[in-house]
């Protein structure tokens, strides 16, 4: 129990302090008035009362101290109100608070700060109004300059950031539209036939036939000779052929105007616009992606930021589309697998000891119970230990199962380790030179038990290749070091197994056969008699001991995440030419009708066919591509391409006698394909022992895919099954 005196002293001191404060307040009424005003929240009035009293009593230290404290309290209170008004965007209220703050503490540092802050907010408000006006007038460059000036001083300005985001989205949309700009008459069919004609004449004919405007660079030679015979092709492909064969480049100014220039590196740098794209990588190494982009896309302007795992690329829109697909193909999460490991050590022990152990010692003298000393030989007798012989009938057996069942999750090609056991200390003494025979002792630890190293590699077909290294060690004996050294070592018995497995997801593999089998037999008894075949058991003891130990390992992989298997269309990327990565391919497709414009006068006019050959699609019709030959039972992919500017709703048709679709699909699969895009589906050839030919077609017409189904070892040409007819969708 505490003595009440200390508490009484505390109460006394508190009462003395209150009395002193009361006396001081009574001595100076300004302090009492300021305290009352401050308690009611009138901090400015309390400060004014103290400042007025301090001017009359400048030597009063208590009054000066109270004035400084009240000044800080008043400034903090007003700045808090200013922050709340600023967060709400009420600039007029901030100016009102600033006037109150300047009246209360004009020279306070927070007052100067708030004055500068108000001026900055006024400037930002003016810039924001100018940016909004420029945005409404669609002069986005001027609006962006004003908005970035605001954000350079105030990153938390939500209004400026929202407006800038809208501008960036519109600019990105314009960039996408300009990068995918296409001639309005690009798909118009045309026929051009010229022999040793001037380049200027060819473009003039092309301009009249296709309604396209051409603007030529000053370095383009208009008198270069051109010879070409293009029948039933499109304007876009005809122009691409002419430009490529004459070492010319083009740039679309709008949907019917083309700039033609010499295809040189300097002209490309001067005329082709570039875009800058930032790739925030999640899984891939930015330096490896940088090497990939430079090697495949030939991009020179590539920057890597290891801190942000960021890759910035600057190149033309065509090359940038290639870079985007390259980055998308490598920035994938590493596969992971859950390894379920079960290790069992099965041991058995058997012991059998049978026989009679006779006495092996005899003595002559006084019986052990006699404690008197004899002076003669009288009284001595023969004696042996009791009993005279011991019969032994003993047998024992035992078995032990030591089970370890760890589960560990590992990344692809990353080694995982499991250690189950103990660390045994080993003491080592070392003589230290110059210490007169002194020694230092160090301790090292020896791992004894179960060690398991696993390195998985997940395959795309959901198989797992596993490298396994198993080691099981036990201490068999302890060996002392040299006399006086105080050191010791352990004799360790070990069993190891190293292998590589390939298992399916969820498949269990058993590794066994690490057996340690010890069998021993010993006998002891009367020499010469205990070795007798049968009667030896009466003159000795026979001991049989059998110890057997086996290690069994069970491994079961469970794939947690695997790489998505790329489809046939996604695994092949068209990357342009060596000189122009990402450029469109030099391919010519047939048009739907021949145009007479551009024909030479000496060439007779021939109408182009309005029907496509089997297996080939017209310029603006969908087509089906895929493998030409598959094996029975194999899965394959077909790709449907929509070259039109409108969405395509079609159905992929196939013969259910030879081909089966995914799920329950039989005979047809409906597809919705956006404009100028493609879709891939997976089909399966049904098992068959005879070769056959069939086709994959579309209900909307276009090109068809001829497919041969040929079992291994058969003639490539089917004898019993004639080729299936290709539907003529143009009739």
XYZ file of C-alpha atoms in Angstrom:
731
model
C 0.000 0.000 0.000
C 1.369 3.388 -1.028
C 1.823 6.161 1.486
C -0.691 8.983 0.913
C 1.911 11.700 1.348
C 3.213 11.818 -2.281
C -0.341 12.190 -3.670
C -1.018 14.954 -1.206
C 2.126 16.720 -2.316
C 1.033 16.522 -5.965
C -2.352 18.000 -5.155
C -0.648 20.753 -3.238
C 1.664 21.654 -6.089
C -1.276 21.698 -8.514
C -3.238 23.980 -6.235
C -0.195 26.260 -5.928
C 0.146 26.467 -9.727
C -3.537 27.281 -10.146
C -3.291 29.912 -7.508
C -0.234 31.425 -9.198
C -2.043 31.506 -12.561
C -5.033 33.108 -10.925
C -2.809 35.738 -9.304
C -1.086 36.452 -12.623
C -4.432 36.713 -14.396
C -5.680 39.009 -11.732
C -2.487 41.015 -11.974
C -2.921 41.493 -15.797
C -6.544 41.587 -17.023
C -5.403 41.322 -20.706
C -4.230 37.759 -20.135
C -7.570 36.828 -18.601
C -9.526 38.435 -21.433
C -7.358 36.761 -24.109
C -7.766 33.409 -22.443
C -11.541 33.738 -22.385
C -11.665 34.805 -26.042
C -9.374 31.983 -27.148
C -11.458 29.380 -25.355
C -14.537 30.523 -27.274
C -12.699 30.303 -30.635
C -12.139 34.056 -31.068
C -8.414 33.745 -31.729
C -8.082 36.943 -33.719
C -9.800 39.015 -31.023
C -7.610 37.388 -28.353
C -4.473 38.235 -30.351
C -5.616 41.825 -30.866
C -6.257 42.191 -27.113
C -2.786 40.908 -26.257
C -1.081 43.041 -28.921
C -2.815 46.164 -27.636
C -1.807 45.383 -24.056
C 1.774 44.621 -25.108
C 2.183 48.046 -26.687
C 1.332 49.595 -23.311
C 3.471 47.159 -21.293
C 6.387 46.202 -23.515
C 8.540 45.008 -20.613
C 6.009 42.439 -19.410
C 7.560 39.033 -20.184
C 4.438 37.066 -19.432
C 2.448 39.269 -21.770
C 5.062 38.947 -24.532
C 5.158 35.149 -24.215
C 1.373 34.901 -24.306
C 1.289 37.143 -27.413
C 3.749 34.890 -29.283
C 1.793 31.763 -28.395
C -1.517 33.303 -29.419
C 0.035 34.488 -32.721
C 1.027 30.939 -33.615
C -2.404 29.648 -32.615
C -4.215 32.286 -34.694
C -2.022 31.731 -37.774
C -2.473 27.953 -37.605
C -6.246 28.379 -37.280
C -6.494 30.686 -40.317
C -4.132 28.574 -42.462
C -6.272 25.541 -41.707
C -9.332 27.400 -42.985
C -7.366 28.485 -46.087
C -6.396 24.884 -46.855
C -10.024 23.781 -46.592
C -11.113 26.580 -48.940
C -8.322 25.714 -51.382
C -9.361 22.052 -51.440
C -12.908 23.166 -52.260
C -11.676 25.551 -54.985
C -13.062 28.690 -53.308
C -10.489 31.333 -54.266
C -12.552 34.295 -52.968
C -12.696 32.728 -49.518
C -8.915 32.222 -49.556
C -8.414 35.936 -50.336
C -10.699 36.867 -47.435
C -8.713 34.638 -45.077
C -5.465 36.162 -46.384
C -6.694 39.677 -45.487
C -7.521 38.488 -41.976
C -4.131 36.829 -41.678
C -2.321 39.967 -42.877
C -4.194 42.011 -40.300
C -3.353 39.575 -37.498
C 0.283 38.688 -38.333
C 1.541 40.532 -41.440
C 5.178 39.483 -41.048
C 4.578 35.838 -40.169
C 6.212 33.334 -42.631
C 2.898 31.516 -43.175
C 1.297 34.817 -44.139
C 3.942 35.418 -46.801
C 3.477 31.844 -48.039
C -0.295 32.195 -48.297
C 0.086 35.500 -50.173
C 2.304 33.805 -52.756
C -0.070 30.855 -52.904
C -3.035 33.111 -53.672
C -1.098 34.824 -56.471
C -0.171 31.427 -57.891
C -3.764 30.197 -57.740
C -4.941 33.321 -59.569
C -2.348 32.695 -62.265
C -3.384 29.056 -62.547
C -7.039 30.025 -62.777
C -6.267 32.381 -65.632
C -4.205 29.737 -67.446
C -6.967 27.199 -66.941
C -9.505 29.545 -68.512
C -7.202 30.079 -71.497
C -6.689 26.331 -71.838
C -10.445 25.698 -71.778
C -11.008 28.349 -74.435
C -8.266 26.858 -76.615
C -9.721 23.397 -76.130
C -13.172 24.577 -77.167
C -11.600 26.238 -80.221
C -9.817 22.912 -81.035
C -6.389 24.511 -80.779
C -5.115 21.707 -78.621
C -1.440 22.673 -78.779
C -2.046 26.015 -77.050
C -4.266 24.330 -74.469
C -1.590 21.721 -73.741
C 1.087 24.382 -73.178
C -1.093 26.180 -70.608
C -2.062 22.954 -68.843
C 1.513 21.721 -68.570
C 2.512 25.106 -67.113
C -0.103 24.607 -64.395
C 0.922 21.018 -63.644
C 4.602 21.944 -63.463
C 3.755 23.994 -60.336
C 0.781 22.042 -59.005
C 0.620 18.325 -59.797
C -2.519 17.940 -57.690
C -4.646 20.207 -59.905
C -7.363 17.751 -60.849
C -9.077 20.041 -63.387
C -5.902 20.652 -65.373
C -4.949 16.986 -65.287
C -8.411 15.891 -66.448
C -8.358 18.306 -69.398
C -4.823 17.265 -70.339
C -5.883 13.613 -70.248
C -8.674 14.369 -72.714
C -6.199 16.078 -75.042
C -3.781 13.143 -74.848
C -6.588 10.685 -75.583
C -7.650 12.705 -78.621
C -4.045 12.935 -79.815
C -3.605 9.186 -79.374
C -6.795 8.612 -81.356
C -5.517 10.895 -84.113
C -2.212 9.029 -84.111
C -4.000 5.703 -84.501
C -6.140 7.077 -87.302
C -3.157 8.559 -89.119
C -1.130 5.360 -88.708
C -3.974 3.316 -90.189
C -4.921 5.862 -92.851
C -5.857 4.221 -96.142
C -6.751 5.448 -99.581
C -10.471 5.793 -100.119
C -10.154 3.910 -103.426
C -7.488 1.460 -102.227
C -9.633 -1.572 -103.003
C -10.813 -0.353 -106.390
C -9.915 -2.871 -109.139
C -7.668 -1.636 -111.917
C -5.606 -2.895 -114.848
C -2.329 -1.235 -115.876
C -0.310 -2.225 -118.940
C 2.681 -0.089 -119.972
C 5.834 -0.774 -121.957
C 8.809 1.591 -121.563
C 6.494 4.381 -120.412
C 7.617 7.408 -118.405
C 7.006 7.272 -114.679
C 5.057 10.514 -114.901
C 2.710 8.947 -117.476
C 2.049 5.889 -115.297
C 1.130 7.970 -112.253
C -1.046 10.214 -114.412
C -3.010 7.199 -115.638
C -3.247 5.857 -112.109
C -4.483 9.234 -110.852
C -7.266 9.372 -113.453
C -8.326 5.771 -112.941
C -8.267 5.727 -109.160
C -9.147 9.373 -108.436
C -5.939 9.849 -106.438
C -3.826 13.007 -106.117
C -0.049 12.591 -106.309
C 2.513 15.072 -104.977
C 6.101 14.416 -106.082
C 9.257 15.298 -104.200
C 11.716 17.453 -106.123
C 14.190 14.543 -106.296
C 11.793 12.136 -108.028
C 12.764 11.475 -111.657
C 9.610 11.712 -113.707
C 11.243 10.465 -116.920
C 12.248 7.059 -115.525
C 11.027 4.221 -117.742
C 8.415 1.812 -116.393
C 7.275 -1.486 -117.864
C 4.456 -3.332 -116.096
C 1.437 -5.456 -116.924
C -0.989 -5.621 -114.002
C -4.404 -7.048 -114.700
C -7.304 -7.277 -112.297
C -5.525 -5.891 -109.212
C -6.347 -3.147 -106.711
C -5.155 0.455 -106.659
C -3.267 -0.020 -103.389
C -1.367 -3.073 -104.595
C -0.629 -1.590 -108.018
C 0.782 1.545 -106.444
C 2.844 -0.536 -104.006
C 4.351 -2.512 -106.905
C 5.239 0.630 -108.814
C 6.829 2.315 -105.812
C 8.824 -0.759 -104.800
C 10.220 -1.457 -108.261
C 11.208 2.181 -108.782
C 12.835 2.596 -105.316
C 10.245 5.154 -104.263
C 8.439 5.718 -101.000
C 5.011 7.138 -100.272
C 3.261 8.976 -97.521
C -0.500 9.454 -97.250
C -1.465 13.081 -96.715
C -5.167 12.275 -96.606
C -7.483 9.593 -97.942
C -6.941 10.586 -101.598
C -3.546 12.360 -101.659
C -0.169 10.639 -101.758
C 3.305 12.143 -101.433
C 5.919 10.281 -103.519
C 9.600 10.614 -102.656
C 12.871 8.701 -103.253
C 13.122 5.807 -100.843
C 16.374 6.802 -99.173
C 17.296 6.862 -95.511
C 17.622 10.633 -95.437
C 14.233 11.164 -97.093
C 12.598 8.789 -94.639
C 14.063 10.727 -91.737
C 12.892 14.021 -93.224
C 9.369 13.041 -94.280
C 8.108 10.124 -92.179
C 6.516 10.994 -88.837
C 7.482 9.017 -85.766
C 5.613 8.119 -82.607
C 6.961 7.486 -79.110
C 5.581 4.678 -76.999
C 6.334 3.772 -73.374
C 6.168 0.080 -72.439
C 5.955 -0.659 -68.710
C 7.113 -4.258 -68.623
C 5.753 -6.593 -65.978
C 7.700 -9.815 -66.455
C 10.321 -9.370 -69.182
C 13.798 -7.931 -68.679
C 13.899 -4.470 -70.336
C 17.480 -4.904 -71.542
C 16.631 -8.171 -73.279
C 13.547 -6.570 -74.843
C 15.738 -3.670 -75.970
C 18.056 -6.113 -77.725
C 15.050 -7.820 -79.345
C 13.579 -4.540 -80.622
C 16.884 -3.391 -82.052
C 17.583 -6.744 -83.704
C 14.142 -7.427 -85.220
C 12.486 -4.031 -85.664
C 15.778 -2.191 -86.381
C 14.764 0.611 -84.018
C 17.630 2.861 -83.025
C 15.898 5.152 -80.550
C 15.310 2.816 -77.609
C 15.687 3.846 -73.958
C 15.648 1.567 -70.914
C 14.890 2.544 -67.309
C 15.765 -0.335 -64.989
C 14.234 1.388 -61.973
C 10.744 1.494 -63.489
C 11.206 -1.568 -65.738
C 10.367 0.817 -68.564
C 11.132 0.666 -72.282
C 10.634 3.764 -74.465
C 10.723 3.351 -78.256
C 10.574 6.030 -80.949
C 9.887 4.946 -84.535
C 7.367 5.114 -87.355
C 3.788 3.904 -86.764
C 4.356 0.829 -88.960
C 7.419 -0.212 -86.987
C 5.684 0.620 -83.704
C 2.918 -1.884 -84.463
C 5.598 -4.518 -84.939
C 7.286 -3.494 -81.676
C 3.985 -3.721 -79.799
C 3.449 -7.307 -80.956
C 7.036 -8.237 -80.115
C 6.747 -6.823 -76.596
C 3.397 -8.530 -76.119
C 4.858 -11.874 -77.164
C 7.724 -11.780 -74.618
C 6.208 -9.912 -71.651
C 4.547 -13.022 -70.226
C 4.497 -14.355 -66.686
C 6.877 -17.218 -65.981
C 5.236 -20.626 -65.620
C 4.966 -21.947 -62.084
C 4.488 -25.460 -60.782
C 3.547 -26.854 -57.374
C 5.760 -29.812 -56.507
C 4.216 -32.377 -54.160
C 7.044 -34.521 -52.813
C 6.688 -37.549 -50.539
C 9.804 -39.189 -49.094
C 9.607 -42.409 -47.076
C 12.399 -44.275 -45.355
C 11.221 -47.858 -44.700
C 13.463 -49.814 -42.344
C 13.159 -53.258 -40.746
C 15.250 -54.948 -38.029
C 15.349 -58.649 -37.060
C 17.387 -60.203 -34.227
C 17.562 -63.870 -33.172
C 19.870 -65.100 -30.386
C 19.702 -68.786 -29.245
C 22.056 -70.891 -27.117
C 23.559 -71.574 -23.688
C 26.326 -69.401 -22.405
C 28.540 -71.408 -20.028
C 30.672 -69.874 -17.326
C 33.877 -68.506 -18.760
C 35.735 -67.828 -15.445
C 36.627 -69.962 -12.374
C 38.553 -68.989 -9.218
C 40.310 -70.853 -6.424
C 40.361 -69.346 -2.974
C 38.136 -68.144 -0.210
C 34.505 -67.768 -1.050
C 33.481 -64.174 -1.672
C 31.295 -64.255 1.441
C 34.297 -65.109 3.672
C 35.796 -62.006 5.183
C 38.285 -63.613 7.619
C 41.948 -64.056 6.846
C 43.185 -67.678 6.787
C 46.646 -68.675 7.790
C 46.688 -72.063 6.037
C 45.285 -73.817 2.952
C 42.509 -75.331 5.026
C 39.151 -73.843 4.250
C 39.823 -73.090 0.580
C 37.300 -74.308 -2.079
C 36.540 -74.017 -5.801
C 33.865 -71.507 -6.753
C 32.263 -70.029 -9.941
C 29.883 -67.170 -10.509
C 26.248 -68.046 -10.087
C 24.622 -69.335 -12.241
C 26.879 -71.891 -13.783
C 25.339 -71.387 -17.271
C 22.856 -68.968 -18.879
C 20.366 -70.086 -21.510
C 19.451 -67.423 -24.136
C 16.290 -67.561 -26.220
C 15.693 -64.079 -27.693
C 14.152 -62.827 -30.890
C 13.072 -59.303 -31.883
C 11.838 -57.513 -35.015
C 10.853 -53.967 -35.815
C 9.987 -51.637 -38.715
C 10.136 -47.871 -39.061
C 8.520 -45.531 -41.598
C 9.843 -41.988 -41.678
C 7.540 -39.873 -43.854
C 8.235 -36.370 -45.192
C 5.556 -34.782 -47.396
C 6.613 -31.216 -48.309
C 4.899 -29.075 -50.938
C 6.860 -26.328 -52.632
C 6.006 -23.904 -55.418
C 8.754 -23.125 -57.916
C 9.135 -20.901 -60.965
C 10.163 -22.188 -64.331
C 13.889 -23.059 -64.517
C 14.391 -21.956 -60.895
C 15.917 -24.421 -58.422
C 13.964 -25.243 -55.253
C 15.647 -26.818 -52.234
C 14.226 -28.883 -49.383
C 16.275 -29.758 -46.277
C 14.847 -31.986 -43.542
C 17.314 -32.958 -40.855
C 19.677 -31.369 -38.387
C 22.968 -29.506 -38.272
C 25.647 -31.303 -36.238
C 28.378 -29.151 -34.685
C 31.967 -30.132 -35.415
C 34.684 -28.611 -33.221
C 38.080 -27.941 -34.743
C 41.155 -26.864 -32.754
C 43.859 -24.860 -34.490
C 47.264 -24.057 -32.999
C 48.010 -20.357 -33.007
C 51.616 -19.486 -33.750
C 53.424 -17.301 -31.243
C 51.103 -18.000 -28.328
C 53.181 -20.675 -26.614
C 51.071 -23.614 -27.723
C 47.700 -21.863 -27.457
C 44.858 -23.172 -29.606
C 41.695 -21.671 -31.015
C 38.519 -23.642 -31.460
C 36.132 -23.129 -34.365
C 32.711 -24.624 -34.859
C 31.382 -25.813 -38.200
C 28.033 -27.418 -38.867
C 27.399 -30.545 -40.886
C 24.004 -31.028 -42.565
C 22.645 -34.489 -41.932
C 19.247 -35.692 -43.066
C 17.264 -35.330 -46.267
C 18.386 -32.941 -49.010
C 16.265 -32.541 -52.123
C 17.013 -30.176 -55.039
C 14.296 -29.773 -57.676
C 14.496 -27.711 -60.869
C 11.268 -27.819 -62.944
C 10.776 -26.754 -66.540
C 7.184 -26.385 -67.702
C 6.517 -27.286 -71.333
C 3.814 -25.801 -73.546
C 2.033 -29.180 -73.765
C 1.551 -29.199 -69.954
C 4.406 -31.620 -69.378
C 6.954 -30.856 -66.666
C 10.627 -31.735 -66.978
C 12.139 -32.097 -63.500
C 15.770 -32.363 -62.510
C 15.946 -34.119 -59.132
C 18.939 -34.550 -56.827
C 18.184 -36.566 -53.650
C 20.632 -37.168 -50.822
C 19.862 -38.998 -47.558
C 22.623 -39.026 -44.948
C 22.904 -40.431 -41.416
C 25.584 -40.383 -38.738
C 27.077 -43.845 -38.304
C 29.893 -43.114 -35.837
C 31.747 -40.367 -34.074
C 35.505 -40.287 -34.372
C 37.669 -38.480 -31.879
C 40.603 -36.447 -33.128
C 44.224 -36.690 -32.007
C 44.836 -37.043 -28.279
C 44.711 -33.754 -26.499
C 43.332 -31.861 -29.484
C 39.759 -31.904 -28.247
C 38.427 -32.186 -31.817
C 36.059 -34.747 -33.224
C 34.476 -35.705 -36.520
C 31.507 -37.720 -37.684
C 31.342 -40.703 -39.943
C 28.381 -40.106 -42.240
C 26.646 -42.679 -44.392
C 24.926 -41.252 -47.471
C 22.766 -42.362 -50.347
C 22.304 -40.177 -53.441
C 20.182 -40.251 -56.572
C 20.173 -37.772 -59.473
C 17.821 -38.012 -62.438
C 15.703 -36.038 -64.911
C 12.005 -36.819 -65.367
C 9.308 -35.661 -67.763
C 5.874 -35.948 -66.202
C 2.404 -34.852 -67.138
C 0.441 -32.456 -65.000
C -0.714 -34.437 -61.960
C 1.262 -37.590 -62.824
C 3.085 -39.305 -59.941
C 6.485 -40.924 -60.394
C 8.017 -43.277 -57.819
C 11.775 -43.478 -57.343
C 12.794 -46.445 -55.190
C 15.603 -48.960 -54.835
C 17.970 -47.003 -52.583
C 18.377 -50.049 -50.315
C 20.864 -50.556 -47.506
C 20.843 -54.254 -46.454
C 23.093 -55.430 -43.551
C 23.096 -59.066 -42.426
C 25.447 -60.458 -39.741
C 25.889 -63.815 -37.871
C 28.065 -64.423 -34.802
C 28.561 -67.211 -32.205
C 30.340 -67.428 -28.853
C 30.897 -70.248 -26.343
C 33.327 -73.035 -25.324
C 36.134 -73.208 -27.887
C 35.840 -76.161 -30.229
C 32.413 -77.165 -28.957
C 30.204 -74.192 -29.875
C 31.042 -74.766 -33.573
C 29.362 -78.183 -33.656
C 26.436 -78.248 -36.150
C 23.599 -79.067 -33.760
C 25.051 -79.732 -30.341
C 26.948 -76.439 -30.505
C 23.867 -74.652 -29.161
C 24.487 -76.473 -25.824
C 28.003 -75.064 -25.521
C 27.530 -71.524 -26.914
C 25.197 -68.806 -28.255
C 24.422 -67.977 -31.918
C 23.325 -64.426 -32.839
C 21.682 -63.576 -36.219
C 20.981 -59.868 -37.039
C 19.371 -58.472 -40.214
C 18.857 -54.685 -40.820
C 17.314 -53.358 -44.057
C 16.575 -49.756 -45.046
C 15.000 -48.435 -48.289
C 14.383 -44.859 -49.492
C 11.240 -44.225 -51.605
C 10.578 -40.873 -53.352
C 7.237 -39.881 -54.910
C 7.063 -36.733 -57.063
C 3.819 -35.188 -58.379
C 3.886 -31.865 -60.301
C 0.826 -29.611 -60.467
C 1.052 -26.747 -62.970
C -0.179 -23.523 -61.396
C 0.386 -21.254 -64.397
C 1.686 -21.986 -67.879
C 2.469 -19.891 -70.924
C -0.490 -19.459 -73.285
C 0.167 -21.575 -76.324
C 0.342 -19.203 -79.331
C -2.057 -19.847 -82.147
C -0.970 -20.288 -85.720
C -1.791 -16.707 -86.660
C -0.115 -15.136 -83.637
C 3.119 -17.085 -83.876
C 3.937 -15.705 -87.340
C 4.446 -11.951 -87.637
C 4.907 -10.163 -90.925
C 7.811 -7.804 -90.285
C 8.336 -6.076 -93.639
C 11.646 -6.093 -95.432
C 15.213 -5.839 -94.211
C 15.421 -2.204 -95.292
C 11.920 -1.259 -94.103
C 10.794 -3.227 -91.029
C 7.049 -3.172 -90.549
C 6.292 -2.146 -94.144
C 3.390 -3.736 -96.009
C 4.131 -6.848 -98.018
C 4.554 -6.819 -101.784
C 1.594 -9.045 -102.629
C -0.929 -8.820 -105.443
C -4.468 -10.106 -105.158
C -7.049 -10.308 -107.890
C -9.693 -7.635 -108.157
C -13.385 -8.265 -108.637
C -13.564 -6.494 -111.982
C -11.033 -5.227 -114.481
C -10.697 -1.510 -115.166
C -9.789 -0.374 -118.658
C -7.934 2.694 -117.388
C -4.199 2.581 -117.842
C -4.120 0.021 -120.666
C -1.586 0.512 -123.436
C -2.962 1.313 -126.881
C -1.324 -1.697 -128.503
C -2.823 -4.204 -126.069
C -6.269 -5.589 -126.830
C -8.825 -5.138 -124.107
C -9.752 -8.236 -122.192
C -12.295 -8.315 -119.420
C -11.091 -9.691 -116.140
C -12.791 -12.660 -114.623
C -15.283 -11.929 -111.878
C -14.760 -15.280 -110.219
C -11.886 -16.262 -107.934
C -9.923 -19.433 -108.392
C -10.618 -22.168 -105.816
C -8.565 -21.498 -102.718
C -7.883 -17.807 -103.535
C -9.941 -14.850 -102.346
C -10.620 -11.633 -104.160
C -9.254 -8.364 -102.871
C -12.191 -7.433 -100.641
C -13.623 -10.898 -99.932
C -12.836 -12.972 -96.837
C -10.573 -15.955 -97.168
C -9.561 -19.016 -95.169
C -5.930 -20.010 -94.627
C -4.393 -22.980 -92.880
C -2.253 -26.079 -93.445
C -2.460 -27.943 -96.725
C -1.995 -31.397 -95.186
C -2.715 -32.903 -91.764
C -2.554 -36.344 -90.210
C -5.657 -38.193 -88.954
C -6.415 -37.384 -85.328
C -4.278 -34.193 -85.392
C -5.538 -30.744 -84.411
C -4.890 -27.763 -86.669
C -5.837 -24.103 -86.908
C -7.509 -22.187 -89.697
C -7.597 -18.395 -89.887
C -10.445 -16.372 -91.407
C -9.439 -12.895 -92.608
C -11.860 -10.012 -93.134
C -10.231 -7.458 -95.494
C -13.324 -5.266 -95.730
C -14.017 -2.060 -93.818
C -17.210 -3.514 -92.339
C -17.762 -6.243 -89.807
C -18.180 -9.799 -91.100
C -20.696 -12.327 -89.811
C -20.040 -15.708 -91.384
C -19.969 -19.426 -90.657
C -17.005 -21.707 -91.252
C -18.253 -24.836 -93.022
C -16.483 -28.198 -92.995
C -17.336 -31.817 -93.732
C -18.192 -33.545 -90.454
C -17.230 -36.883 -92.026
C -13.559 -35.898 -91.940
C -13.328 -32.910 -89.557
C -14.716 -32.194 -86.094
C -15.019 -28.780 -84.463
C -14.399 -27.625 -80.894
C -16.884 -28.784 -78.298
C -20.105 -29.995 -79.842
C -19.690 -28.028 -83.087
C -20.373 -30.218 -86.111
C -20.314 -28.980 -89.681
C -20.122 -25.240 -88.971
C -18.824 -22.588 -86.565
C -20.240 -19.030 -86.510
C -17.767 -16.135 -86.372
C -18.038 -12.344 -85.909
C -14.918 -10.647 -87.297
C -14.284 -6.874 -86.940
C -13.204 -4.866 -90.000
C -9.714 -5.669 -91.341
C -9.036 -8.260 -88.663
C -8.827 -12.037 -88.499
C -9.965 -14.859 -86.225
C -8.512 -18.335 -85.723
C -10.311 -21.549 -84.760
C -9.016 -25.030 -83.954
C -10.322 -28.057 -85.850
C -9.436 -31.750 -85.550
C -9.050 -34.293 -88.341
C -11.000 -37.449 -87.499
C -9.083 -40.756 -87.250
C -8.910 -42.560 -90.578
C -6.749 -45.183 -92.250
C -7.408 -43.913 -95.787
C -6.258 -40.607 -97.309
C -8.887 -38.045 -98.242
C -9.314 -34.489 -99.479
C -11.842 -32.033 -98.135
C -12.326 -28.274 -97.918
C -13.101 -25.535 -95.401
C -15.331 -22.773 -96.780
C -17.366 -19.738 -95.659
C -21.087 -19.136 -96.066
C -20.382 -15.547 -97.194
C -18.168 -16.692 -100.059
C -14.558 -15.889 -100.682
C -11.550 -18.161 -100.710
C -11.668 -21.775 -99.573
C -9.034 -23.987 -97.983
C -8.214 -27.301 -99.665
C -7.095 -29.801 -97.038
C -5.491 -33.222 -97.483
C -5.852 -35.792 -94.699
C -3.133 -38.389 -95.162
C -2.166 -41.153 -92.690
C 1.570 -41.804 -92.283
C 3.049 -44.119 -94.907
C 0.212 -43.706 -97.434
C 0.304 -42.304 -100.952
C -0.034 -38.484 -100.934
C -2.681 -38.746 -103.670
C -5.906 -40.293 -102.380
C -7.080 -43.085 -104.616
C -10.410 -44.062 -103.145
C -11.681 -40.624 -102.174
C -11.842 -38.029 -104.930
C -11.302 -34.358 -104.021
C -14.307 -32.763 -102.464
C -15.813 -30.066 -104.681
C -15.240 -26.482 -103.664
C -18.478 -24.503 -103.578
C -18.663 -21.741 -106.142
C -19.856 -18.926 -103.894
C -19.733 -16.314 -106.642
C -22.536 -17.801 -108.670
